[in-house]
Coordinates of C-alpha atoms and ligand atoms in Angstrom, one line a residue:
M10 CA 18.8 -1.2 109.6
M11 CA 20.8 -1.8 106.5
G12 CA 24.4 -1.1 105.8
R13 CA 25.7 1.3 103.6
T14 CA 25.0 1.4 100.1
I15 CA 24.7 2.8 96.7
L16 CA 21.5 2.7 95.5
N17 CA 19.9 3.6 91.8
A18 CA 16.2 4.5 91.2
R19 CA 15.1 5.1 87.4
V20 CA 12.9 5.3 85.1
T21 CA 14.1 5.4 81.5
F22 CA 13.0 4.6 77.8
R23 CA 13.1 1.1 78.2
S24 CA 10.3 1.0 80.7
L25 CA 8.2 3.3 79.0
P26 CA 7.5 5.2 75.8
I27 CA 9.4 8.5 75.8
H28 CA 6.5 10.7 75.5
K29 CA 5.2 9.4 78.9
L30 CA 8.3 9.7 80.4
E31 CA 7.8 13.5 80.8
R32 CA 5.1 12.6 84.0
F33 CA 8.2 11.3 85.8
A34 CA 10.6 14.4 84.8
I35 CA 11.5 16.5 87.7
R36 CA 11.9 20.5 87.2
D37 CA 15.0 21.6 89.1
A38 CA 17.2 18.5 89.3
G39 CA 19.6 20.8 92.2
D40 CA 16.7 21.3 94.6
A41 CA 15.2 17.6 94.1
C42 CA 19.0 16.4 95.2
R43 CA 18.4 18.1 98.2
Q44 CA 14.8 16.9 98.8
F45 CA 16.1 13.4 98.3
K46 CA 18.5 14.1 100.9
G47 CA 16.3 15.8 103.5
R48 CA 13.1 13.6 103.0
A49 CA 14.1 10.5 101.2
G50 CA 16.9 9.4 104.1
L51 CA 19.7 9.5 101.5
D52 CA 23.3 10.9 102.7
E53 CA 24.1 11.8 99.5
C54 CA 22.3 12.3 96.1
V55 CA 22.7 13.0 92.3
V56 CA 19.9 13.6 89.9
I57 CA 20.5 12.6 86.3
Q58 CA 17.9 13.8 83.8
T59 CA 17.6 13.6 79.9
C60 CA 15.2 13.5 77.5
N61 CA 14.9 9.8 78.1
R62 CA 15.6 9.0 81.5
T63 CA 15.4 10.7 84.7
E64 CA 17.8 8.6 87.3
I65 CA 18.4 8.8 91.1
F66 CA 21.7 7.8 92.2
G67 CA 22.0 7.8 96.2
A68 CA 24.7 7.0 99.0
A69 CA 22.8 5.7 102.0
S70 CA 22.6 4.3 105.3
G71 CA 18.9 3.3 105.6
Y72 CA 16.3 3.9 103.2
D73 CA 12.9 2.8 102.2
R74 CA 12.0 2.9 98.5
G75 CA 8.4 4.3 99.5
S76 CA 10.1 7.5 100.8
I77 CA 11.8 7.6 97.5
T78 CA 8.7 7.4 95.2
S79 CA 7.0 9.7 97.4
T80 CA 9.4 12.7 97.2
W81 CA 9.9 11.5 93.6
A82 CA 6.0 12.2 93.3
G83 CA 6.0 15.6 94.9
L84 CA 8.8 17.2 92.8
S85 CA 7.3 15.5 89.3
G86 CA 3.6 15.6 90.1
A87 CA 3.4 12.3 88.9
D88 CA 0.8 9.8 90.9
E89 CA 2.7 7.9 93.3
G90 CA 0.8 4.6 91.7
A91 CA 2.4 5.1 88.6
F92 CA 5.8 4.2 89.9
D93 CA 4.6 0.6 90.2
G94 CA 6.3 -1.4 88.0
T95 CA 7.6 1.5 86.3
V96 CA 10.3 2.8 88.6
Q97 CA 13.4 0.3 88.4
F98 CA 15.3 0.0 91.8
E99 CA 19.3 -1.1 92.3
E100 CA 21.6 -1.1 94.9
G101 CA 25.2 -1.7 95.5
R102 CA 27.5 -3.8 93.0
A103 CA 24.1 -3.9 90.2
A104 CA 23.9 -0.1 91.0
C105 CA 27.4 0.4 90.0
E106 CA 26.9 -1.9 86.8
H107 CA 24.1 0.3 85.7
L108 CA 26.4 3.4 86.0
L109 CA 29.0 1.8 84.1
R110 CA 26.6 1.1 81.2
L111 CA 25.2 4.4 81.4
V112 CA 28.3 6.4 81.1
S113 CA 29.6 3.8 78.3
G114 CA 26.8 4.4 76.2
L115 CA 25.7 0.9 76.5
D116 CA 21.8 1.8 78.0
S117 CA 21.7 4.7 75.6
M118 CA 19.1 4.7 73.2
V119 CA 21.8 5.2 70.3
L120 CA 24.3 2.6 71.5
G121 CA 27.6 4.3 72.4
E122 CA 26.4 7.8 71.8
E123 CA 28.6 10.7 73.8
Q124 CA 26.2 12.9 74.7
I125 CA 25.2 11.0 78.1
L126 CA 28.7 11.7 79.5
G127 CA 28.4 15.5 79.4
Q128 CA 25.0 15.4 80.8
V129 CA 26.1 12.8 83.6
R130 CA 29.3 15.2 84.4
G131 CA 26.4 18.3 84.4
S132 CA 24.3 16.5 86.6
V133 CA 27.1 15.8 89.5
A134 CA 28.4 19.4 89.0
A135 CA 24.6 20.5 89.9
A136 CA 24.4 18.0 92.6
R137 CA 28.0 19.3 94.1
E138 CA 26.8 23.3 93.7
A139 CA 23.3 22.1 95.9
G140 CA 25.6 20.6 98.5
A141 CA 24.1 17.1 97.8
S142 CA 26.9 15.0 96.7
G143 CA 29.8 13.7 98.8
A144 CA 32.9 11.6 99.3
R145 CA 30.9 8.6 98.3
L146 CA 28.8 9.7 95.2
D147 CA 32.2 11.7 94.2
A148 CA 34.2 8.5 94.2
L149 CA 31.5 6.7 92.2
F150 CA 31.3 9.2 89.8
D151 CA 34.9 10.2 89.2
G152 CA 35.6 6.6 88.9
A153 CA 32.7 5.7 86.6
I154 CA 33.7 8.3 84.4
R155 CA 37.1 7.2 84.2
A156 CA 36.2 3.7 83.6
G157 CA 33.4 4.5 81.4
A158 CA 35.9 6.1 78.8
R159 CA 38.3 3.4 79.1
I160 CA 35.9 1.3 78.3
R161 CA 34.6 3.2 75.2
G162 CA 38.1 3.2 73.8
S163 CA 39.1 -0.2 74.1
S164 CA 35.9 -1.9 72.8
G165 CA 35.0 0.5 70.2
V166 CA 31.5 1.0 71.1
G167 CA 30.4 4.4 69.8
R168 CA 33.4 4.6 67.4
G169 CA 32.3 7.0 64.3
G170 CA 30.5 9.5 66.3
V171 CA 26.8 7.8 66.6
S172 CA 24.2 10.4 68.0
V173 CA 20.5 10.9 67.9
G174 CA 21.5 13.6 65.1
S175 CA 23.1 11.3 63.1
M176 CA 20.3 8.3 63.8
A177 CA 17.8 11.0 62.6
V178 CA 20.0 11.9 59.5
R179 CA 20.4 8.2 58.4
L180 CA 16.5 7.5 59.0
A181 CA 15.7 10.4 56.6
E182 CA 18.0 9.3 54.1
E183 CA 16.2 5.6 54.2
N184 CA 13.0 7.3 54.1
V185 CA 13.3 10.0 51.3
D186 CA 14.4 9.2 48.2
G187 CA 17.3 11.6 46.7
L188 CA 17.5 13.4 49.9
K189 CA 20.5 15.2 48.3
S190 CA 18.1 17.1 46.0
R191 CA 15.6 17.5 49.0
R192 CA 15.2 20.8 50.8
I193 CA 16.0 20.4 54.5
L194 CA 14.9 22.7 57.6
L195 CA 16.0 22.3 61.0
I196 CA 14.3 24.1 63.8
G197 CA 16.3 24.9 66.9
T198 CA 19.8 25.8 67.9
G199 CA 20.5 23.5 70.9
E200 CA 22.4 20.5 71.6
V201 CA 20.2 18.2 69.8
A202 CA 20.1 20.4 66.8
S203 CA 23.8 20.9 66.7
L204 CA 24.2 16.9 66.5
V205 CA 21.6 16.9 63.6
A206 CA 23.6 19.9 61.8
K207 CA 27.0 18.0 62.2
S208 CA 25.5 15.2 60.6
L209 CA 24.0 16.9 57.7
K210 CA 27.5 18.8 57.0
R211 CA 29.4 15.5 57.1
R212 CA 27.2 14.0 54.6
G213 CA 27.3 17.0 52.5
Y214 CA 23.5 18.2 52.8
G215 CA 22.4 21.8 52.5
F216 CA 20.0 22.9 55.0
D217 CA 18.3 25.9 56.5
V218 CA 18.5 26.4 60.3
S219 CA 15.5 28.5 61.9
S220 CA 15.2 29.3 65.8
R221 CA 13.6 31.6 68.1
T222 CA 16.1 34.1 68.5
V223 CA 17.3 35.0 65.1
S224 CA 21.1 35.9 66.7
R225 CA 21.1 32.3 67.9
S226 CA 20.7 30.7 64.2
E227 CA 23.3 32.9 62.6
A228 CA 25.8 32.1 65.3
F229 CA 24.7 28.6 64.9
C230 CA 25.1 28.4 61.3
G231 CA 28.8 30.8 61.8
A232 CA 29.7 27.5 63.6
M233 CA 27.9 24.6 62.2
G234 CA 26.8 25.2 58.8
G235 CA 23.3 26.0 57.2
T236 CA 21.9 29.2 56.1
P237 CA 19.7 31.0 58.6
A238 CA 15.9 31.4 57.9
R239 CA 13.5 33.7 59.5
F240 CA 11.5 32.0 62.2
E241 CA 8.1 33.6 61.4
D242 CA 8.7 33.2 57.5
V243 CA 9.2 29.3 57.9
L244 CA 6.8 28.8 60.7
G245 CA 4.1 30.5 58.8
G246 CA 4.3 28.0 55.8
F247 CA 6.4 24.6 55.5
A248 CA 5.9 25.2 51.4
D249 CA 9.6 25.4 50.8
Y250 CA 10.8 22.1 52.5
D251 CA 10.7 18.5 51.9
V252 CA 12.3 17.4 55.4
V253 CA 12.0 19.2 58.4
F254 CA 14.1 18.3 61.6
V255 CA 12.5 19.8 64.9
A256 CA 14.5 19.8 68.1
T257 CA 13.6 22.7 70.4
R258 CA 12.3 22.6 74.0
A259 CA 9.1 24.6 73.1
P260 CA 6.4 23.8 75.4
Y261 CA 3.7 23.8 72.8
F262 CA 3.3 22.6 69.1
L263 CA 5.7 24.9 66.9
V264 CA 4.6 22.9 64.0
T265 CA 0.8 22.7 63.7
Y266 CA -1.8 20.8 61.9
D267 CA -3.0 23.9 59.8
G268 CA 0.5 24.8 59.1
I269 CA 1.7 21.8 57.4
A270 CA -2.0 21.0 55.9
G271 CA -1.3 24.7 54.2
A272 CA 2.0 23.8 53.0
M273 CA 1.2 20.7 51.1
G274 CA -1.5 21.7 48.3
G275 CA 0.0 20.2 45.2
R276 CA 3.1 18.5 46.2
D277 CA 4.2 15.0 46.8
G278 CA 5.5 14.3 50.2
M279 CA 7.1 15.8 53.2
M280 CA 8.9 14.2 56.3
I281 CA 8.8 15.5 59.5
M282 CA 11.5 14.4 62.4
D283 CA 10.2 15.5 66.1
L284 CA 13.3 14.8 67.9
S285 CA 11.8 16.8 70.5
N286 CA 10.3 15.5 74.3
P287 CA 8.1 16.9 74.7
R288 CA 6.7 16.6 71.2
T289 CA 6.7 20.2 69.4
V290 CA 5.1 18.5 66.2
D291 CA 1.2 18.1 66.7
E292 CA 0.9 14.3 65.5
R293 CA -2.2 15.0 63.5
V294 CA 0.0 16.4 61.0
A295 CA 0.7 12.4 60.5
T296 CA -3.0 11.8 58.8
I297 CA -2.1 14.5 56.1
G298 CA -1.7 12.6 52.9
G299 CA 1.8 12.4 52.0
V300 CA 3.4 13.7 55.3
K301 CA 5.5 11.4 56.9
L302 CA 6.1 11.7 60.9
M303 CA 8.8 10.4 62.9
N304 CA 9.5 10.7 66.5
L305 CA 12.1 9.8 69.2
D306 CA 10.3 6.1 69.6
Q307 CA 11.1 5.4 65.5
I308 CA 14.6 6.4 66.4
A309 CA 14.6 4.0 69.3
E310 CA 13.3 1.3 67.0
M311 CA 15.8 2.0 64.3
V312 CA 18.7 2.1 66.8
E313 CA 17.5 -1.7 67.9
K314 CA 18.0 -2.5 64.0
N315 CA 21.4 -0.6 64.1
A316 CA 22.2 -2.2 67.6
R317 CA 22.4 -5.5 66.0
A318 CA 25.3 -4.3 63.7
R319 CA 27.5 -3.1 66.6
R320 CA 26.5 -6.1 68.7
S321 CA 30.1 -7.2 68.7
S322 CA 31.6 -4.0 70.1
A323 CA 28.9 -3.7 72.7
G324 CA 29.5 -7.5 73.2
A325 CA 33.0 -6.5 74.2
A326 CA 32.3 -3.4 76.1
E327 CA 29.4 -5.5 78.3
G328 CA 32.5 -8.1 78.9
M329 CA 34.4 -5.2 80.9
I330 CA 31.6 -4.0 83.1
G331 CA 31.2 -6.8 85.6
G332 CA 35.1 -6.0 86.5
G333 CA 34.9 -2.5 86.3
A334 CA 31.7 -2.3 88.7
A335 CA 33.8 -4.6 91.4
A336 CA 36.4 -1.8 91.0
L337 CA 34.1 0.8 91.2
E338 CA 32.3 -0.7 94.0
A339 CA 35.3 -1.6 96.2
A340 CA 36.4 2.3 96.0
V341 CA 33.5 3.8 96.8
L342 CA 33.2 1.7 99.8
R343 CA 36.7 2.6 100.6
V344 CA 36.0 6.2 101.0
D345 CA 34.5 5.1 104.5
A346 CA 37.9 3.8 105.6
E347 CA 39.5 7.0 104.4
P348 CA 39.0 9.4 107.4
L349 CA 40.2 6.5 109.9
A350 CA 43.3 5.8 107.7
G351 CA 44.3 9.7 106.9
Q352 CA 44.0 10.0 111.1
V353 CA 46.3 7.0 111.8
F354 CA 49.2 8.2 109.2
R355 CA 49.1 11.9 110.7
D356 CA 49.4 10.4 114.4
A357 CA 52.3 8.1 113.4
E358 CA 53.6 11.2 111.6
A359 CA 53.4 13.4 114.4
V360 CA 55.2 10.7 116.7
R361 CA 58.0 10.1 113.8
R362 CA 58.7 14.1 113.9
R363 CA 58.9 14.6 117.6
E364 CA 61.0 11.4 118.3
L365 CA 63.2 12.7 115.0
E366 CA 64.0 16.2 116.6
R367 CA 64.2 14.8 119.5
A368 CA 67.2 12.2 118.8
L369 CA 68.5 15.1 116.6
R370 CA 68.8 17.3 119.5
A371 CA 70.5 14.3 121.8
L372 CA 72.9 13.8 118.9
G373 CA 73.8 17.5 119.1
G374 CA 74.5 18.7 115.5
V375 CA 75.3 15.7 113.1
D376 CA 76.5 16.4 109.4
E377 CA 73.7 16.6 106.5
G378 CA 74.1 13.0 105.1
T379 CA 73.9 11.3 109.0
A380 CA 70.7 13.4 109.3
R381 CA 69.2 12.1 105.8
V382 CA 69.6 8.7 107.0
I383 CA 68.2 8.8 110.6
E384 CA 65.3 10.9 108.8
E385 CA 64.9 8.1 106.1
M386 CA 65.2 5.0 108.9
S387 CA 62.3 6.8 111.0
R388 CA 60.2 7.2 107.9
S389 CA 60.5 3.5 106.8
I390 CA 59.9 2.5 110.4
S391 CA 57.1 4.3 111.0
E392 CA 55.4 3.6 107.5
G393 CA 56.3 -0.2 107.7
I394 CA 54.1 -0.4 111.0
V395 CA 51.3 1.6 110.0
A396 CA 50.8 0.3 106.5
G397 CA 50.0 -3.3 107.6
P398 CA 46.9 -2.1 109.8
V399 CA 46.1 0.4 107.5
G400 CA 45.5 -1.6 104.3
G401 CA 43.8 -3.9 106.6
I402 CA 41.3 -1.0 107.7
R403 CA 41.1 -0.6 103.6
R404 CA 40.3 -3.9 102.6
A405 CA 37.9 -4.5 105.5
S406 CA 35.8 -1.5 104.0
E407 CA 36.2 -2.5 100.6
R408 CA 34.3 -6.0 101.7
G409 CA 31.8 -3.7 103.3
R410 CA 32.9 -5.1 106.9
G411 CA 31.5 -2.3 108.9
H412 CA 32.3 -3.9 112.2
I413 CA 35.5 -4.2 111.4
L414 CA 36.0 -0.8 110.8
D415 CA 34.2 0.3 113.8
A416 CA 36.4 -1.8 116.1
A417 CA 39.4 0.1 114.2
R418 CA 37.9 3.4 115.2
E419 CA 37.9 2.2 118.7
I420 CA 41.6 0.9 118.8
F421 CA 43.0 3.9 116.6
G422 CA 40.5 6.3 117.2
P423 CA 40.8 9.4 119.5
G424 CA 40.5 8.3 122.8
Ligands
NAP13 N1 19.9 16.3 74.8 C1 19.6 15.2 74.2 O1 20.4 14.4 74.7 C2 18.3 14.8 73.6 C3 18.4 13.6 72.9 C4 16.9 13.6 72.2 C5 16.0 14.3 72.4 N2 16.2 15.4 73.1 C6 15.2 16.6 73.2 O2 15.2 17.5 71.8 C7 14.8 18.7 72.8 C8 16.0 19.8 72.3 O3 16.9 19.4 73.1 P1 18.5 20.4 73.4 O4 19.2 19.6 74.5 O5 18.7 20.3 72.1 O6 18.2 21.9 74.2 P2 18.7 22.9 74.2 O7 20.1 22.9 73.8 O8 18.4 23.7 75.4 O9 18.3 24.0 73.0 C9 16.7 24.3 73.0 C10 16.0 25.0 72.0 O10 14.9 25.2 72.2 C11 14.8 26.4 71.3 N3 13.4 26.6 72.5 C12 13.5 27.0 73.9 N4 12.3 27.2 74.3 C13 11.4 27.7 73.2 C14 10.3 28.3 72.5 N5 9.3 28.3 73.8 N6 9.5 28.3 71.5 C15 10.6 28.0 70.4 N7 12.0 27.4 70.6 C16 12.5 27.5 72.1 C17 15.8 27.0 71.7 O11 16.0 28.3 71.1 P3 16.4 29.8 71.1 O12 17.7 29.4 70.3 O13 15.7 30.7 71.1 O14 16.9 29.5 73.0 C18 16.7 26.3 71.4 O15 17.2 26.1 69.9 C19 14.4 18.5 73.8 O16 12.9 18.5 73.5 C20 15.1 17.5 74.5 O17 14.0 16.8 75.3 C21 17.3 16.1 73.7

């Protein structure tokens, strides 16, 4: 039996190309948290899932990696063998370090991007709602989100609002001559589409926006800029556009080979950027003369190049990870001491109040000033006696010394 620990199991774009990650995706993260608790031996669980990662965070007293991957295989439909060499496991301090890198944007495809923070907060809320998260993971994530914000702020990583959207627009600028005079279409009205729209607007590009639901594209343009275009008209022929960004969750190809082949007659070029995972642009369009197709994998490559330029701020952020992770791990381990620490303080307080009342009764009507002095003295004695042992209990817990905690429970716990 192993000691209590925090663990992380993950499959991310670092170990697989993005389009292959889908195999490991879990459909219902809330339900998955419960399943990992029930079947894989975790006491608490949070599942974090974005288009470029699926990660399990757990608090456990005893678990085996095999039951994690078999539960995961059951939830995703992936073959159990596919996890070998693909899933990464980390425990304790290393798991805390990874979480800090994640929330600071250091493990993101787009270094320093901020969307991950919202995604982590959403995952924690889903786990709480499913009754799968508890005191230890609450302490872990609350502490990590606070530390992550500090690391971002003081290192400058992510300064300037980088995102998948801004990278996609930069990629278009690098690959299309005279982008300002080109006709640009954005398909989708979700989170990623908003990031693209924001970046287009900031750089002064005009663009059309199209989405399955007309009311959503109209509302989107009202808030983000751009001009709504009818979905059916757009999908019927892309002849009006030179650059197309696609960011939807459609489970099929919205942009087809025939649609693009038909639009290319008599024109020089078109760039299509598929930001969706799973892809929503048929890859065969890349074989049509004049069409340049790019997807998230190319963005990842660009980000690699871009990362070099940002290395100094990333370096400063990396330098803060180690100390932050040590404090985070200690905060999580301290959670185990809190029920006992609270009980010791409550017991002492009950004795103090009882004895104070008894003394005041025996003195029979003292003035307010005297009563305050006696009360303060009782408080100082009680806190002075209790603070030492409780500090010791907390320190033992922070250092993972479970046997000291067990002994303290015997000594101070209910008899
Ligand atoms: N979130 C990220 O950080 C991130 C990063 C990189 C890539 N991605 C990928 O980018 C894509 C979009 O993600 P998101 O977070 O922006 O999604 P989202 O906020 O949920 O928005 C989804 C969009 O997809 C559209 N859509 C859904 N089902 C559709 C269907 N059957 N046919 C046509 N349109 C459909 C929706 O249209 P309606 O307006 O009609 O509902 C909406 O515009 C996903 O494939 C995701 O994996 C996400």
